[in-house]
Coordinates of C-alpha atoms in Angstrom, one line a residue:
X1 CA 6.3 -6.4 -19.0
X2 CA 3.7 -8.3 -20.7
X3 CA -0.3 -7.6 -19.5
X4 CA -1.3 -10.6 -17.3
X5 CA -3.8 -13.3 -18.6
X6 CA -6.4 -12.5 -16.1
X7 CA -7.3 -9.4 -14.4
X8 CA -9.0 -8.0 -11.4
X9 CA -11.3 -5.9 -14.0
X10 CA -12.2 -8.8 -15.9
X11 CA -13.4 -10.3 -13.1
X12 CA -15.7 -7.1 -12.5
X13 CA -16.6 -6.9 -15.8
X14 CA -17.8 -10.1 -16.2
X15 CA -19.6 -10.5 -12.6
X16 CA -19.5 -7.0 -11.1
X17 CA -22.8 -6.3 -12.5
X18 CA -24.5 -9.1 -11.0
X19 CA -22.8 -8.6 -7.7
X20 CA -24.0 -5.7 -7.0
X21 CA -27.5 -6.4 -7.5
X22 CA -27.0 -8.9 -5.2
X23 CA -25.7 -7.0 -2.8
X24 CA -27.3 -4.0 -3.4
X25 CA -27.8 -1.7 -0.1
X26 CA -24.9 -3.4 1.6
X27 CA -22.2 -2.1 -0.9
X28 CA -20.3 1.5 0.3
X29 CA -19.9 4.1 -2.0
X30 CA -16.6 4.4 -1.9
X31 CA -17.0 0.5 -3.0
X32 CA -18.8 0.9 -6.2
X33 CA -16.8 3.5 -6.9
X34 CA -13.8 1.1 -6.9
X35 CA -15.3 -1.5 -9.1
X36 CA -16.4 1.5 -11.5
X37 CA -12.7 2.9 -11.9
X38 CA -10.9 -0.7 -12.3
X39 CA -14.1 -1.8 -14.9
X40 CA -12.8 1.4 -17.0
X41 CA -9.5 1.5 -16.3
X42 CA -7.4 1.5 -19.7
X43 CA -10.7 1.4 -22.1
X44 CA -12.4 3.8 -23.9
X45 CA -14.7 4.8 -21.2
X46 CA -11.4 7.0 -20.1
X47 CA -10.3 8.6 -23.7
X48 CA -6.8 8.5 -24.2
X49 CA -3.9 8.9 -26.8
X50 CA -3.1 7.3 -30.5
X51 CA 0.5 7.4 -31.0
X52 CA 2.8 6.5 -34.1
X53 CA 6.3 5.8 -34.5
X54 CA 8.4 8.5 -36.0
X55 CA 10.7 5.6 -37.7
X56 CA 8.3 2.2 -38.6
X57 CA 5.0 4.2 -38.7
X58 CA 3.7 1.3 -36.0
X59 CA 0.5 2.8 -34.2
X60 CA -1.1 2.1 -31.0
X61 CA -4.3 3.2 -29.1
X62 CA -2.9 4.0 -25.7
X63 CA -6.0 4.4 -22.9
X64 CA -6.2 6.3 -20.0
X65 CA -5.9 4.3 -16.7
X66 CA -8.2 5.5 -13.6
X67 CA -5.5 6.4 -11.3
X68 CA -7.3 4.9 -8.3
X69 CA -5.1 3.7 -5.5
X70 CA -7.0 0.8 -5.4
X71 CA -6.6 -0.3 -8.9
X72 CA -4.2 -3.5 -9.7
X73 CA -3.2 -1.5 -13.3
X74 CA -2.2 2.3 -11.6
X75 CA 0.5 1.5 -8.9
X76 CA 3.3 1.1 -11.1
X77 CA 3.6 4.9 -12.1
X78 CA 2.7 6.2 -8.7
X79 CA 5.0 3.9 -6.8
X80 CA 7.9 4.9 -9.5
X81 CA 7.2 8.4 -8.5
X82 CA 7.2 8.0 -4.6
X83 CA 10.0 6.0 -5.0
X84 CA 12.0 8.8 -6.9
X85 CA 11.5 11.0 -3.8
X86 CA 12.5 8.6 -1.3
X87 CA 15.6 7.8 -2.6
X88 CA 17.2 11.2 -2.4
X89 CA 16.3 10.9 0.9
X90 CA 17.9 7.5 1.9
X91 CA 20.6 7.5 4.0
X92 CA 23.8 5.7 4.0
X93 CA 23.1 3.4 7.4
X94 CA 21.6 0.2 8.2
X95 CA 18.0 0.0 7.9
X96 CA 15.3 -1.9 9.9
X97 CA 12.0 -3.3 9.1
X98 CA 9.2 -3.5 11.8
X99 CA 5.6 -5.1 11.8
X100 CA 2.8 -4.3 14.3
X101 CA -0.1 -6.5 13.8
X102 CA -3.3 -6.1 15.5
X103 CA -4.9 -8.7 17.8
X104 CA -7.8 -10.9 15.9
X105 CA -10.8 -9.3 18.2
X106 CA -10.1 -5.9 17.1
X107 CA -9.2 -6.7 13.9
X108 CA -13.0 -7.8 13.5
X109 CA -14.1 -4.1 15.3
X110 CA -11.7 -2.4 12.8
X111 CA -13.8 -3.5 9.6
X112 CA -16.6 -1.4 10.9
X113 CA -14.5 1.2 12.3
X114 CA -11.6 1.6 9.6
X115 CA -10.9 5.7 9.3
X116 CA -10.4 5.3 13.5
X117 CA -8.7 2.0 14.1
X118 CA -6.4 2.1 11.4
X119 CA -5.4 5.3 12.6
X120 CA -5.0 4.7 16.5
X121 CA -2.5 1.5 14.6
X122 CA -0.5 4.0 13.0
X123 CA -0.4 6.5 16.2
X124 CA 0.1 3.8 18.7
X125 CA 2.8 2.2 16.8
X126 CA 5.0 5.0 15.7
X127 CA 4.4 6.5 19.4
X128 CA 5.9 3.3 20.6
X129 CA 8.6 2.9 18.5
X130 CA 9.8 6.9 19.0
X131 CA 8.9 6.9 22.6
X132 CA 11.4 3.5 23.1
X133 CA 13.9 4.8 20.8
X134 CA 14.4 7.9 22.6
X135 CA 15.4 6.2 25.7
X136 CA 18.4 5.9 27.0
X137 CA 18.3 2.4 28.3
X138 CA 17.5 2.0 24.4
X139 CA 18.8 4.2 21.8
X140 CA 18.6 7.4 23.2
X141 CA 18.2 9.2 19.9
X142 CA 15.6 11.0 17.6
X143 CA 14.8 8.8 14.8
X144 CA 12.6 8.7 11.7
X145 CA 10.5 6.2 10.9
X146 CA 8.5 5.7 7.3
X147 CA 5.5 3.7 8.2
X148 CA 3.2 1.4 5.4
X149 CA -0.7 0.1 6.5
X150 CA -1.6 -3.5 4.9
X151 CA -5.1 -4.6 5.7
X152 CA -5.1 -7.7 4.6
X153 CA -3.2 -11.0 4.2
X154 CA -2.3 -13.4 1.6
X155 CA -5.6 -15.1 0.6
X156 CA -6.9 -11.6 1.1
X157 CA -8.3 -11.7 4.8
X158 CA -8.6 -8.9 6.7
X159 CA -5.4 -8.7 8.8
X160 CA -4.6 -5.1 9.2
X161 CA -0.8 -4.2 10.2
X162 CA 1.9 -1.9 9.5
X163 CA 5.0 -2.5 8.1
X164 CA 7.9 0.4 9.7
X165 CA 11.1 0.9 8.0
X166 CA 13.3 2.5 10.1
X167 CA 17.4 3.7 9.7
X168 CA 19.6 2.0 12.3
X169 CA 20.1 5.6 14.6
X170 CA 19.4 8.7 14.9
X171 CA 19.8 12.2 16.1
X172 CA 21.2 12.7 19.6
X173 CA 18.4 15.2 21.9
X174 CA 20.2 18.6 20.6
X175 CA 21.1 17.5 17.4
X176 CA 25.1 17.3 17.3
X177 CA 25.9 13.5 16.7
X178 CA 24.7 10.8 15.0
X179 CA 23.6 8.0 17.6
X180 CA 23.9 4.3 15.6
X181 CA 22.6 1.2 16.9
X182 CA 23.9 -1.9 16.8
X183 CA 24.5 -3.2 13.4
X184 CA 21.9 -6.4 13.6
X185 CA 20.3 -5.1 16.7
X186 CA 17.8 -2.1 16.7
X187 CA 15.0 -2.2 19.5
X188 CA 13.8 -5.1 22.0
X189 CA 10.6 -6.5 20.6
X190 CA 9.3 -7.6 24.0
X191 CA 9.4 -4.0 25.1
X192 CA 7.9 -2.4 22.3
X193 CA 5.3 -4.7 22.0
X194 CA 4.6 -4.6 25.3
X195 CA 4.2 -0.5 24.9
X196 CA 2.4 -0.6 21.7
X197 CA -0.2 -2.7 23.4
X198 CA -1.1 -0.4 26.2
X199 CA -0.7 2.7 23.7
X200 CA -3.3 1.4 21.5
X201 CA -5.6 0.1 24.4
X202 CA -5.6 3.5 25.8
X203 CA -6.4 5.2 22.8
X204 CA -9.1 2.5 21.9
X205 CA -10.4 3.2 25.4
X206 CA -10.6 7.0 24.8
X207 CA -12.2 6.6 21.1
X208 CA -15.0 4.5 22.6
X209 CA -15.5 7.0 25.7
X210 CA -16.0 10.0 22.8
X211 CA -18.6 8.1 20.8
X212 CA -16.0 7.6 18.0
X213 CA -16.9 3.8 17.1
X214 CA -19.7 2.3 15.8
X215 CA -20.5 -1.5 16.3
X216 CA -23.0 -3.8 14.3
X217 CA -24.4 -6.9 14.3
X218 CA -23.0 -9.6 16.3
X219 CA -20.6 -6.3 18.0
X220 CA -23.9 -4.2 18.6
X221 CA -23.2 -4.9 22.6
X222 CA -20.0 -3.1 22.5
X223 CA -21.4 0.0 22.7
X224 CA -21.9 -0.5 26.2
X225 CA -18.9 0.7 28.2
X226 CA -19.5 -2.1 30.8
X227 CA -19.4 -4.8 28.1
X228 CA -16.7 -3.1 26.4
X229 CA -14.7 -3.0 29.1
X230 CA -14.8 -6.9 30.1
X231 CA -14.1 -6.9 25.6
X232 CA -10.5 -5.1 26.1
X233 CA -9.6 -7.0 29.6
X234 CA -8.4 -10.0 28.4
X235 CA -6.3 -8.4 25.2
X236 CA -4.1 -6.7 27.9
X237 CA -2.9 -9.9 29.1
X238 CA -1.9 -11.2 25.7
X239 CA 1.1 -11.3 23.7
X240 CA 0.8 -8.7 20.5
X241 CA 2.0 -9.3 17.5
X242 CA 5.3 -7.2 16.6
X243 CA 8.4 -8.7 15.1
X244 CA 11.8 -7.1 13.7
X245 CA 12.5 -9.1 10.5
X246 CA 16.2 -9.1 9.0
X247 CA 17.9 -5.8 8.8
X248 CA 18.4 -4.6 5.0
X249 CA 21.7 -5.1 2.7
X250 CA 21.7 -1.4 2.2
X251 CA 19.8 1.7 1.2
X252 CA 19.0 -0.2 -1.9
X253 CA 17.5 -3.3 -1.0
X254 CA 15.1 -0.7 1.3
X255 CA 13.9 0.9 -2.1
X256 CA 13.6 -2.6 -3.3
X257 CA 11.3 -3.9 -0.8
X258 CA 9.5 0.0 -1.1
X259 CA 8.8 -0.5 -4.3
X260 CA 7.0 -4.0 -3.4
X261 CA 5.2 -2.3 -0.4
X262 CA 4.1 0.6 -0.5
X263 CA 1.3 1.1 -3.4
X264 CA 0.4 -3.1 -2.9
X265 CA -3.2 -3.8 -3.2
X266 CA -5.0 -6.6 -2.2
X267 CA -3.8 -9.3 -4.4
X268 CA -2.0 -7.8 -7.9
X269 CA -3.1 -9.5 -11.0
X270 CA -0.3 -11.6 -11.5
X271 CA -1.7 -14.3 -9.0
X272 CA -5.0 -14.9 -10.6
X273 CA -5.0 -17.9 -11.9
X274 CA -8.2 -18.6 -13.9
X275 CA -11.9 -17.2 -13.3
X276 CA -15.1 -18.7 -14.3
X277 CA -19.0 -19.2 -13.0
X278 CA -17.4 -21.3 -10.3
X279 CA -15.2 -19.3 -9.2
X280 CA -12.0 -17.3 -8.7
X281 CA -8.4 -19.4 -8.8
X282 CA -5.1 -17.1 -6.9
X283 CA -2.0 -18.3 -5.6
X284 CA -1.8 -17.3 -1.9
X285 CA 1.2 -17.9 0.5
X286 CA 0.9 -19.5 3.7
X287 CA 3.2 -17.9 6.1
X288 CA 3.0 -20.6 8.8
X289 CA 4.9 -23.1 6.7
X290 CA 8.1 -22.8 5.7
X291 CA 10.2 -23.5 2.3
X292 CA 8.2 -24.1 -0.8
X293 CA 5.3 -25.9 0.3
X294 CA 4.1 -22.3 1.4
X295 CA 3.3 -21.6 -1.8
X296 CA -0.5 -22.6 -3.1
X297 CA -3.4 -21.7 -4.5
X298 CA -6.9 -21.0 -3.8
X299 CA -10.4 -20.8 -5.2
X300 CA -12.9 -18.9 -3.7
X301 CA -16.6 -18.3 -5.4
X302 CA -16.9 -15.6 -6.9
X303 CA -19.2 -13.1 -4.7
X304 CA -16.3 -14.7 -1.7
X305 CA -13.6 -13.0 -4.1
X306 CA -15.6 -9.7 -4.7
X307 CA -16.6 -9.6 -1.1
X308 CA -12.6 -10.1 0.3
X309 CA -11.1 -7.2 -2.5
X310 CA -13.7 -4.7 -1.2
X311 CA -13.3 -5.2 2.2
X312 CA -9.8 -3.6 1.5
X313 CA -11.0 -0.4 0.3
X314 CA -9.7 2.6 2.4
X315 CA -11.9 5.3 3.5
X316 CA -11.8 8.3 1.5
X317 CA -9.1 10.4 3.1
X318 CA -6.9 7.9 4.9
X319 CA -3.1 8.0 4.4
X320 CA -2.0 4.2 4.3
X321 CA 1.8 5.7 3.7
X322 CA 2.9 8.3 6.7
X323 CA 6.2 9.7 8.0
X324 CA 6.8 10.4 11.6
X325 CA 9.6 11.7 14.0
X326 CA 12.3 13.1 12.1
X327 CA 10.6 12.0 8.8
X328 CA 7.4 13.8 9.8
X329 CA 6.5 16.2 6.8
X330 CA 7.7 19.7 8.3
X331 CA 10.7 18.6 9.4
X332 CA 12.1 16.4 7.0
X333 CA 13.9 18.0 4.8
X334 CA 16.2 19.9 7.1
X335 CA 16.5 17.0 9.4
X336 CA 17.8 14.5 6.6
X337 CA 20.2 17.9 5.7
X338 CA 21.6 17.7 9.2
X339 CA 21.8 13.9 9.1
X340 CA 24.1 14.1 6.0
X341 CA 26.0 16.8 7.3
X342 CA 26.9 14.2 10.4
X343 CA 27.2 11.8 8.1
X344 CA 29.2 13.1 5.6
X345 CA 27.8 12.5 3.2
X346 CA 28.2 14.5 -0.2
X347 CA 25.4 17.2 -0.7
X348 CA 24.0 16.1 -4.9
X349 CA 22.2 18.9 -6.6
X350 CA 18.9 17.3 -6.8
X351 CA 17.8 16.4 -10.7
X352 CA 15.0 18.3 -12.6
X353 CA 13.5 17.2 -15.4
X354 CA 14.2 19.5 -18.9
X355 CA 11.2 21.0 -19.7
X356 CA 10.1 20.3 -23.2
X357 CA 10.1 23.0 -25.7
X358 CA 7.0 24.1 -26.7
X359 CA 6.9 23.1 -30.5
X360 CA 7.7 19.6 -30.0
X361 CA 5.3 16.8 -30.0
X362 CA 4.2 14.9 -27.3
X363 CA 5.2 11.5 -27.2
X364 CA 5.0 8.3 -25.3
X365 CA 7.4 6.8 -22.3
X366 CA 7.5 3.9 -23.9
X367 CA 9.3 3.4 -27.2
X368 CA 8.1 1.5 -30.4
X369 CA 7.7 -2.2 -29.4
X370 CA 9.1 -3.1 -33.1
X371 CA 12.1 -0.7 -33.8
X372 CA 12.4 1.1 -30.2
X373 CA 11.5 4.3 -32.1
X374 CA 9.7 7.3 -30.3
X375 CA 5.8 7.1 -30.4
X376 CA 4.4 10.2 -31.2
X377 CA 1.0 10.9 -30.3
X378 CA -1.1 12.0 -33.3
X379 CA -4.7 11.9 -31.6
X380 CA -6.4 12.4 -28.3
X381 CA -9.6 11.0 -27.8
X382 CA -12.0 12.3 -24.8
X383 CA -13.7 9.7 -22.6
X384 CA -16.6 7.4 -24.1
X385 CA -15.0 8.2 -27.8
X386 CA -13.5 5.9 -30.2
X387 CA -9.9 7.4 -32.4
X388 CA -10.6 7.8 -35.6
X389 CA -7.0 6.3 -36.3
X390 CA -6.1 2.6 -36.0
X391 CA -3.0 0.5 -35.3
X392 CA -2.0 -0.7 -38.8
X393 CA 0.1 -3.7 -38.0
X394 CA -1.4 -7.1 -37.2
X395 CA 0.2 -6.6 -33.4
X396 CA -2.4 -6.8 -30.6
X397 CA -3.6 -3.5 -29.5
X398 CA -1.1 -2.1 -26.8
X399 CA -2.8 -0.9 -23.8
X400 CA -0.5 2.6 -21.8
X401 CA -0.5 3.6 -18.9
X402 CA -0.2 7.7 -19.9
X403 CA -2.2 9.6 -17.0

């Protein structure tokens, strides 16, 4: 795939310097350190790798990327590695795709309260979803659900949800049979909406009565528990946001839409348009019209544009991909044994990689890009070095992703 025009670290590198002095005391740590790995990411500043083709002799300077889950450039390698586990682990049932969305006046709380909110989202949701599922005016079974956090929305607003994909069944309360659900049917919205409401306003409740959030500015009030209080009373009388969107083709189509998902940042730099001193042009979608007149685009100035892909960085720490019920991380393994064996479905020896013997050379993933040769690396470089070799055809440099 060809690198895009335009990228979120040429936007930094050109403006990021000024930004920050501009904003200088009201820019986290974790922040700069965000706009410091996507600057470097794929230069020099990282070292990296000079490789030649065994066949044509072509040779490239492949950098280092910054591996920060943050970063436009990384997700592709990580994502292909989640990915790879997950799909020993798919079964061969309908699957189901949940979203729980979070009202607009907590949405606003949860930018100044992100490591707690974001998690009560998570709990509140998945408790829902298990506690519904297990019923037996419901489902009546033990399911597992693999759960994504999105903070933000097309034109990069802060609009945290999470996105649940979730096989159509599960385990009956001992174990013994595999309990389906219907196959365009999974759980009634109304009802788990209705439960993930009071779930999350209880927890919210209990957070602020231990001192857990922290409210500025126009929100400094809401550390009163009076005013608090009279903040949550009308949210419990409102419809939240949860909707169960088509159910997917197969086990395939859910790694499809996984590998779209799950390591997404804010916007991916293949919708930036063009940048300049007056400002940042993206194509967004708005998902309140439909067909294609959805589709535009956007210009925002360029501290707006800055300001909107920070805003998204997660606290250091916080898991924006988690498993729960029979998914959950101890369990997992045996339970998805069990649910094949029900299932019957044939037990594959999983695959490991050959390990490579010890007097070959290293080489690239990628092959040659003029003969489709192996690329043998014949330099490292450490970080802040230039290689002493250069490519030696009149190709432009080929930047790799090899961390």
């Amino acid at each position: 795939m060809s690198r895009p025009a335009l990228e979120v670290a040429d936007i930094f590198r050109d403006y990021g310097a000024a930004w920050r002095r501009a904003n200088a005391g009201h820019v986290s740590l974790d922040q700069l350190k965000v706009m410091s790995a996507i600057e470097r990411c794929r230069t020099a500043a990282l070292g990296g790798h000079v490789a030649r083709c065994k066949t044509c002799a072509h040779t490239v300077i492949a950098y280092n990327s910054c591996r920060n889950r943050h970063c436009p450039k990384c997700q592709g390698a990580a994502a292909k590695k989640w990915l790879g586990e997950r799909a020993a682990e798919l079964l061969p049932v309908g699957y189901f795709h949940l979203v729980f969305t979070l009202p607009s006046p907590i949405a606003d709380i949860a930018y100044q309260n992100k490591t707690v909110i974001y998690d009560l989202l998570f709990k509140a949701a998945a408790d829902a979803t298990l506690t519904i599922a297990a019923d037996p005016k419901h489902l009546g079974a033990r399911i597992g659900i693999t759960a994504v956090l999105h903070s933000w929305g097309s034109a990069m607003t802060h609009h945290p949800h999470v996105h649940m994909i979730v096989p159509g069944g599960g385990l009956c309360d001992r174990g013994e049979r595999w309990i389906a659900c219907r196959p365009t049917f999974f759980l009634s919205v109304r009802v788990l909406s209705r439960l993930f409401r009071r779930l999350f306003l209880q927890m919210l409740a209990a957070a602020h009565e231990a001192n857990r959030l922290k409210f500025f500015g126009d929100h400094a009030a809401l550390a009163d528990r009076a005013v608090f209080a009279a903040f949550l009373a009308p949210l419990r009388k409102v419809e939240w946001v949860v909707y169960a969107k088509k159910p997917f083709g197969g086990p395939q189509a859910v790694l499809a839409y996984l590998s779209r998902y799950t390591h997404r940042v804010a916007i991916s730099n293949r919708r930036l348009i063009s940048a300049d001193e007056t400002g940042v042009t993206f194509r967004w979608k708005d998902y309140r019209i439909e067909g294609h007149a959805r589709y535009k685009t956007m210009t925002l100035t360029i501290h707006e544009f800055i300001r909107r892909f920070l805003m998204h960085v997660l606290p250091k720490g916080l898991h924006r991909i988690r498993h729960y019920g029979l998914f959950a991380n101890g369990n997992r393994a045996a339970y998805i044994a069990k649910t094949r064996q029900l299932l019957a479905v044939p037990v594959t020896e999983p695959k490991t990689a050959a390990a490579p013997e010890p007097d070959q050379p290293r080489t690239l993933p990628k092959p040659c890009p003029c003969c489709g040769g192996r690329m043998i690396i014949i330099e490292t470089f450490a970080r802040g070095c230039e290689p002493k070799h250069r490519p030696t055809h009149r190709r432009p440099l080929i930047r790799i992703d090899t961390s």
